[in-house]
Short mmCIF file of C-alpha atoms in Angstrom, two decimals:
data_model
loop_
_atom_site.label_atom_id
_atom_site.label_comp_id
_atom_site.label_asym_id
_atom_site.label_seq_id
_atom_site.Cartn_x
_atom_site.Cartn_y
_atom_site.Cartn_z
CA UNK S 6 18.55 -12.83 -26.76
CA UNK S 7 14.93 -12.99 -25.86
CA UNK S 8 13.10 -13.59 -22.98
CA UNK S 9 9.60 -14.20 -21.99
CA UNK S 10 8.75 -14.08 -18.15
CA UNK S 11 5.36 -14.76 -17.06
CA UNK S 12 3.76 -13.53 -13.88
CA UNK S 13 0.58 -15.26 -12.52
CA UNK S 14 -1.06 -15.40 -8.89
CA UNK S 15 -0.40 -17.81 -6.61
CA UNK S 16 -2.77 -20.72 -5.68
CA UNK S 17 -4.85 -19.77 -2.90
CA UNK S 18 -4.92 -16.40 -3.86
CA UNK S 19 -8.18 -14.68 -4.15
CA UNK S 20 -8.38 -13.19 -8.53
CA UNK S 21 -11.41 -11.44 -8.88
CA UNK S 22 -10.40 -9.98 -12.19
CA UNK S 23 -10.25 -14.04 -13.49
CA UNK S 24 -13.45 -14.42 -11.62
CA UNK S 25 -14.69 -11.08 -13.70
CA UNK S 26 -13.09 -12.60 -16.56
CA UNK S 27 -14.85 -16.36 -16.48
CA UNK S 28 -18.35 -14.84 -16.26
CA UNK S 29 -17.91 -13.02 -18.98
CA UNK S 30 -16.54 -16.16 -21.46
CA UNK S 31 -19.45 -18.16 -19.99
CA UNK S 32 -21.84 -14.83 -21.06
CA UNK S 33 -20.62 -15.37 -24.56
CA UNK S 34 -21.62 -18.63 -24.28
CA UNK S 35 -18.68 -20.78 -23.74
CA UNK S 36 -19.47 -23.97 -21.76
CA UNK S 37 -17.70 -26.40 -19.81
CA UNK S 38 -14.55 -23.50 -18.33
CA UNK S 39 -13.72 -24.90 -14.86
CA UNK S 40 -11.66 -21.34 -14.25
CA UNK S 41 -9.69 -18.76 -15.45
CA UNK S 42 -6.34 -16.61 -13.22
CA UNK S 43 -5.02 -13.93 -15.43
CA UNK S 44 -1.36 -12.99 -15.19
CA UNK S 45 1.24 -10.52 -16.88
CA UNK S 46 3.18 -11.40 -19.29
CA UNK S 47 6.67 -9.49 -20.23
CA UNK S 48 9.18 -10.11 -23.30
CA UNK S 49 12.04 -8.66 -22.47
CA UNK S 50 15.15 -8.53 -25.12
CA UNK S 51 18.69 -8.86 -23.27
CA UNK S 52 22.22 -8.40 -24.96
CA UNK S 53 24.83 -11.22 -24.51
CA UNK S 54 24.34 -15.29 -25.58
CA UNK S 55 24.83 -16.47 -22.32
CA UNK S 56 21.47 -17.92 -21.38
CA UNK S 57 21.96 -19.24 -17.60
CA UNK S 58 23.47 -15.38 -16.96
CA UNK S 59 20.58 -13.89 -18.74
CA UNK S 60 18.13 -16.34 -16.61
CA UNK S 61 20.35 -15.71 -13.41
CA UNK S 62 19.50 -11.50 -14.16
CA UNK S 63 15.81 -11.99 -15.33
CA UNK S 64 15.48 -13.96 -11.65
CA UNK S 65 16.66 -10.92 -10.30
CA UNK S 66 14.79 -9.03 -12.08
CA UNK S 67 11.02 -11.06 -11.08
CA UNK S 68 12.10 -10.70 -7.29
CA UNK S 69 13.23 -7.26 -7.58
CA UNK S 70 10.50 -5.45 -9.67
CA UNK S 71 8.54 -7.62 -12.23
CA UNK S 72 6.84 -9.77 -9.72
CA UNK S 73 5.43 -9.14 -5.96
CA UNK S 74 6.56 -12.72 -4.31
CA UNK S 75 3.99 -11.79 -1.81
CA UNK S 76 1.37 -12.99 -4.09
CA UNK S 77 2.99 -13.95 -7.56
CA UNK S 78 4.87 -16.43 -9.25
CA UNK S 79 7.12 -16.31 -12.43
CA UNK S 80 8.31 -18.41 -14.51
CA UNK S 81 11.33 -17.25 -17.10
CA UNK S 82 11.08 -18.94 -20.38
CA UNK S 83 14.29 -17.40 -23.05
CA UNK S 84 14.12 -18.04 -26.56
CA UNK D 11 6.88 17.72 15.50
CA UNK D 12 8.60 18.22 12.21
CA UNK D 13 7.27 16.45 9.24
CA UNK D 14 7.79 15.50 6.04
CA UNK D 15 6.01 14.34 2.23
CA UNK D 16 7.35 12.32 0.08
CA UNK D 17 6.03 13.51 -3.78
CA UNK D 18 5.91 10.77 -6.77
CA UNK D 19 4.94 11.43 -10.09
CA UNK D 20 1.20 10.88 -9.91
CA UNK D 21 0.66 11.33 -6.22
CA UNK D 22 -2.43 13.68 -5.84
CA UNK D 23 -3.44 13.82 -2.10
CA UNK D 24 -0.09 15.07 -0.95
CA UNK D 25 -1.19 18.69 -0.82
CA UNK D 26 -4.46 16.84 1.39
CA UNK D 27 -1.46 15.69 3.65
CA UNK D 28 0.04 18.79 3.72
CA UNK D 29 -2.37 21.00 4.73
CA UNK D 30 -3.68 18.27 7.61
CA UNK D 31 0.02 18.35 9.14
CA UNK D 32 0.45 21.88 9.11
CA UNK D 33 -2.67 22.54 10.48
CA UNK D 34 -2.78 19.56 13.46
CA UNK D 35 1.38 20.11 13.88
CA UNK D 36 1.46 24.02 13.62
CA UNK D 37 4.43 23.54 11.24
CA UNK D 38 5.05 23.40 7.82
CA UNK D 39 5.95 20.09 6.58
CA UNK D 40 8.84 19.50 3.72
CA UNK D 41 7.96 17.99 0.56
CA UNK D 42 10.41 15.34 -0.92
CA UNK D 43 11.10 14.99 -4.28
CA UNK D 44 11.06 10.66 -4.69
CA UNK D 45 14.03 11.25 -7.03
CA UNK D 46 15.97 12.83 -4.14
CA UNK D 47 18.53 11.06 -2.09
CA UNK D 48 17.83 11.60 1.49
CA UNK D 49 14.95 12.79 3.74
CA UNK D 50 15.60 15.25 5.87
CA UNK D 51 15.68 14.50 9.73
CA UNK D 52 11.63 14.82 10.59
CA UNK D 53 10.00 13.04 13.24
CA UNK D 54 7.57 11.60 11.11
CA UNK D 55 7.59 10.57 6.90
CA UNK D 56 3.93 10.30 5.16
CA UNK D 57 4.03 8.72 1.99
CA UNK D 58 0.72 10.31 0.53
CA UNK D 59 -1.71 8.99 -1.62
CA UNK D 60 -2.39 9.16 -5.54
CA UNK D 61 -1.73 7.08 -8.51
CA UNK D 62 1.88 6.76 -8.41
CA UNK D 63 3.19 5.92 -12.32
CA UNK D 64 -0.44 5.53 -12.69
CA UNK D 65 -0.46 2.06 -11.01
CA UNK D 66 1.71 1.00 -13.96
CA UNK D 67 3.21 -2.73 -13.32
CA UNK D 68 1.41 -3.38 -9.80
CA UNK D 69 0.05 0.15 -7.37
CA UNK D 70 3.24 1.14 -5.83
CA UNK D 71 5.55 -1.04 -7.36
CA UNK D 72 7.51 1.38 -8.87
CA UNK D 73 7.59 4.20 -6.77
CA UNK D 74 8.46 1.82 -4.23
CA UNK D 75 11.77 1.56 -6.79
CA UNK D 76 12.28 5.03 -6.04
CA UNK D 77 15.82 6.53 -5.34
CA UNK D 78 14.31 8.11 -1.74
CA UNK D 79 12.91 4.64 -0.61
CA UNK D 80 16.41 3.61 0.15
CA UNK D 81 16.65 6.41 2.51
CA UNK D 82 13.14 5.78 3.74
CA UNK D 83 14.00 2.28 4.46
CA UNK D 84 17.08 2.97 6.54
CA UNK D 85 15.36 5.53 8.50
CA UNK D 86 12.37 3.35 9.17
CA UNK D 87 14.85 0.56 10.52
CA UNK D 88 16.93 3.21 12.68
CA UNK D 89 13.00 3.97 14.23
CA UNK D 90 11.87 6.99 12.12
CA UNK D 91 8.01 7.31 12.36
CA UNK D 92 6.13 6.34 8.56
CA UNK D 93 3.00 6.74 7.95
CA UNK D 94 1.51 5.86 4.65
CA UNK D 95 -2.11 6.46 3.48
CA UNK D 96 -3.43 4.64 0.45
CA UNK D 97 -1.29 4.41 -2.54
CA UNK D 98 1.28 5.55 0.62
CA UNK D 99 0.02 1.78 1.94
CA UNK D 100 0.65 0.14 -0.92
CA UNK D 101 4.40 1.64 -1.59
CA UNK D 102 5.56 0.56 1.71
CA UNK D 103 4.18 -3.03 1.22
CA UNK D 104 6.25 -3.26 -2.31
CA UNK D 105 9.08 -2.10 -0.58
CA UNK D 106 8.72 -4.69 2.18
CA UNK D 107 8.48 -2.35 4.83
CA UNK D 108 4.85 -3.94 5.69
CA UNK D 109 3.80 -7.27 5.22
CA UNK D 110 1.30 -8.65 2.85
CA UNK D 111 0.25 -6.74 -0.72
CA UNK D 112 -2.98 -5.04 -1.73
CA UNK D 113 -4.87 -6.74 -4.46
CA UNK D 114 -7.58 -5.43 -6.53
CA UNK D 115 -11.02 -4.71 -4.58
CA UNK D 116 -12.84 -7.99 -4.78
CA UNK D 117 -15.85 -5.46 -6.19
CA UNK D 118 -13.38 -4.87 -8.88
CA UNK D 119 -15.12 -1.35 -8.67
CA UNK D 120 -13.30 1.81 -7.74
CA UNK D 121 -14.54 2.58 -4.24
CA UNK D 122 -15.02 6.67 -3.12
CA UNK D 123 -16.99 6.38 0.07
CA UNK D 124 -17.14 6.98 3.61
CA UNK D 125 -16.96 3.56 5.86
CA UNK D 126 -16.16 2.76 9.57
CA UNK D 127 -13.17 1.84 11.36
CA UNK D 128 -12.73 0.50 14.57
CA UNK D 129 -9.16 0.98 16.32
CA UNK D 130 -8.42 -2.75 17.31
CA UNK D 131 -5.32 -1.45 19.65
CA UNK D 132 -4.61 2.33 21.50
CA UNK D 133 -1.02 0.83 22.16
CA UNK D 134 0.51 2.38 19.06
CA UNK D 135 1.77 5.98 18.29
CA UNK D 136 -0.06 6.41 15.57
CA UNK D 137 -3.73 5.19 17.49
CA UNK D 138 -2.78 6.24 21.47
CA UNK D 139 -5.46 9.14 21.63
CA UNK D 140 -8.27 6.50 20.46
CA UNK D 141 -10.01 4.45 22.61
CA UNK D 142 -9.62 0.64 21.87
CA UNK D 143 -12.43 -0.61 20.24
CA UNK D 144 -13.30 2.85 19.37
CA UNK D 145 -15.74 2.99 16.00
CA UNK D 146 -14.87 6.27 13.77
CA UNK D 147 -15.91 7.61 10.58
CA UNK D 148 -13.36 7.58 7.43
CA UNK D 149 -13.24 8.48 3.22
CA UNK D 150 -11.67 5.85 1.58
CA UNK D 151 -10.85 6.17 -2.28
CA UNK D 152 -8.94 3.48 -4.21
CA UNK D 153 -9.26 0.81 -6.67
CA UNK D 154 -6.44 -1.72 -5.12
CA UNK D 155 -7.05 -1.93 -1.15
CA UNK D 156 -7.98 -5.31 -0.90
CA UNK D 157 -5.03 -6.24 1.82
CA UNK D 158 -3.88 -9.89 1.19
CA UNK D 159 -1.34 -11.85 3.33
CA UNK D 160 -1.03 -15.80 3.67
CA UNK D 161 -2.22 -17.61 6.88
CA UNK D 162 1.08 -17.79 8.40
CA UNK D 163 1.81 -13.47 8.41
CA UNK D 164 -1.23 -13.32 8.95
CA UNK D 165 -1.34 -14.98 12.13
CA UNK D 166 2.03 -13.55 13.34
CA UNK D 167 0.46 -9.84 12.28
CA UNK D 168 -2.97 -10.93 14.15
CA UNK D 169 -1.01 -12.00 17.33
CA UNK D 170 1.59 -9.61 17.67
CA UNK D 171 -1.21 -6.59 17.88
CA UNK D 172 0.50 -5.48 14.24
CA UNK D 173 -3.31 -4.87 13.10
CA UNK D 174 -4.07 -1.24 14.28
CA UNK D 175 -7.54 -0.86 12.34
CA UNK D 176 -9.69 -2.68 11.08
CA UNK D 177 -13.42 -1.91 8.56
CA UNK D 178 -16.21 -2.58 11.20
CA UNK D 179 -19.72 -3.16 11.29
CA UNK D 180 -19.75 -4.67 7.92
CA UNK D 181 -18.31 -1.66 5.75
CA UNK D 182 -15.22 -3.37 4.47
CA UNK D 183 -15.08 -1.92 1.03
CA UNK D 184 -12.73 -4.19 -1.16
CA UNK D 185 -12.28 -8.00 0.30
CA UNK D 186 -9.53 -7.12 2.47
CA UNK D 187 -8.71 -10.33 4.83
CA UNK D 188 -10.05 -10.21 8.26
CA UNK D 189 -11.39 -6.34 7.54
CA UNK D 190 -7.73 -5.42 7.94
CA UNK D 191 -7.54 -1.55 6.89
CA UNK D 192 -4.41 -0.16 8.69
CA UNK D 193 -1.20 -2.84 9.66
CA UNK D 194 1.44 -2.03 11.31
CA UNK D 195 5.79 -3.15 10.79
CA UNK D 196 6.97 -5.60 13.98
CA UNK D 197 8.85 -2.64 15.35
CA UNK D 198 5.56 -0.42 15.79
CA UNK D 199 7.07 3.04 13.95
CA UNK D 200 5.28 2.14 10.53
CA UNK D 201 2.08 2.02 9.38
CA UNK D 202 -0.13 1.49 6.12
CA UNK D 203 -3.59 2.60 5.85
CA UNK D 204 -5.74 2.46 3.14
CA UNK D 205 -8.63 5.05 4.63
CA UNK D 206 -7.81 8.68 4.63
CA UNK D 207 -7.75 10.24 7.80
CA UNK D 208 -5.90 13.68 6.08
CA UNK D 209 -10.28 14.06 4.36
CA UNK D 210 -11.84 14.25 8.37
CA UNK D 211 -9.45 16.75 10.08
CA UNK D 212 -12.01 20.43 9.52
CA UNK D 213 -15.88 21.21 9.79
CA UNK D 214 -15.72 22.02 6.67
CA UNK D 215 -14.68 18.08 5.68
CA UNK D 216 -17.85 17.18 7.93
CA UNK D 217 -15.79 15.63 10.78
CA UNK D 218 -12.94 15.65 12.44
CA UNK D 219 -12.14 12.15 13.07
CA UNK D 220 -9.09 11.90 11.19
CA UNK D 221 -7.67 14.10 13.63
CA UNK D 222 -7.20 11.67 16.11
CA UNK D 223 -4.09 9.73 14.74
CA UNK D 224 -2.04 13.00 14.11
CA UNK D 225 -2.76 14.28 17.65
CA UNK D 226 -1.99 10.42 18.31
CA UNK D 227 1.42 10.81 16.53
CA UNK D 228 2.26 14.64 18.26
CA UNK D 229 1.31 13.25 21.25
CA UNK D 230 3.84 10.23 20.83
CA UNK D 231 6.44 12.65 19.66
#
């Protein structure tokens, strides 16, 4: 089974590599970008065809190691 | 005061630590292997600084995975003294031993320097032989020190005298909220730092203001 899980900042926290990121796109001349957050994204392949179990582990998973709750969301998408 | 350092792959100013322990304690401290079990019974744990699996995932994330943090965390709730310095800071906030995380510098630059700290409390035993309000000189070198935490910790943290040091007179070097450099746990035996006071403790370093929170620390002992 696959599984994508996507990590991005939370709202109301500062990104200054999106910041970084948006001046750049509107440097190479692209208009009209109200803002850009950059995040992490991880595909992760899991044995077994049990998708809530694999979605019950990759939750684990994003508050154990893949994510820092702190300051992240996630969001577990499987195929 | 016995002491120990915990090693990661990547850490690089452990030997720094080191040789600032032994020469403020008079005793050799014991270097940890992360992949070790236990620590051995010290008075004080310094998780050192360096690029621990070279930042991979998030700066600390995964040496704060480590099989020794489990020990490290038990020993920090039974009272054990931690200290850690830099990437140190940024382990024991992924393990949840500190609050908030520490984000990329908002100058997204890498930032080797020398800025100013002023000790917000002397009520600590890691900041007793400062003055309060006391201004000192410190190296800082990192690329992730911008210290983040929402409005609510950071209230409790701001309240609760948790905030040992802060950047002062307009040196804060990465963004970090309210100039926060050093935060302590609600119990008072751990803090994170991101300067490094190990780099001020000879003449031949230029200074020997770093000095001050190990004497702070054998004086607490």
């Amino acid at each position: 089974m696959k599984a994508r899980v996507i990590v991005t900042l939370k709202n109301g926290v500062l990104d200054p590599q999106g910041k970084a990121i948006e001046g750049a796109l509107g440097g190479l001349g692209f208009d009209g970008i109200g803002s850009v957050r950059q995040g992490k994204v991880f595909d992760v392949e899991l044995d077994g065809s049990d998708a809530s179990a694999a979605k019950a582990k990759l939750e684990q998973m994003c508050e154990k190691l893949l994510a820092n709750t702190v300051i992240e969301n996630y969001a577990i998408e499987i195929e | 005061m016995k002491t120990a350092v915990i090693v990661f792959p990547g850490s690089n100013r452990d030997r720094d630590m080191f040789s600032a322990l032994e020469l403020i304690t008079g005793s050799r401290p014991q270097s940890v292997w992360h992949g070790e079990a236990t620590l051995p019974d010290v008075d004080l744990v310094v998780v050192p600084g360096g690029f621990s699996y070279g930042d991979y995932l998030r700066s600390g994330a995964i040496a704060a995975r480590s099989p020794i943090l489990k020990d490290l965390v038990s020993k920090a709730d039974a009272g054990v003294t931690v200290l850690g310095v830099c990437n140190g800071f940024q382990i024991l906030t992924e393990a949840g031993l500190l609050p908030g995380a520490l984000m990329r510098n908002a100058g997204l630059n890498f930032v080797c320097k020398e800025v100013l700290l002023e000790t917000v409390t002397d009520a600590t035993r890691f900041s007793g032989k400062f003055e309060k309000g006391q201004v000192w000189r410190c190296p800082v070198a990192h690329h992730d020190g911008n210290y983040f935490a929402d409005a609510e910790t950071l209230k409790a943290i701001e309240d609760s005298g948790q905030v040992v040091f802060r950047y002062a007179d307009g040196t804060n070097p990465n963004g970090s909220v309210n100039d926060i450099a050093g935060v302590m746990n609600a119990q008072g035996n751990v803090l994170g730092m991101m300067p490094h006071p190990e780099n001020l403790v000879e003449d031949l370093h230029g200074g020997l203001d770093g000095r001050l929170i190990f004497e702070s620390l054998l004086n607490a002992a």
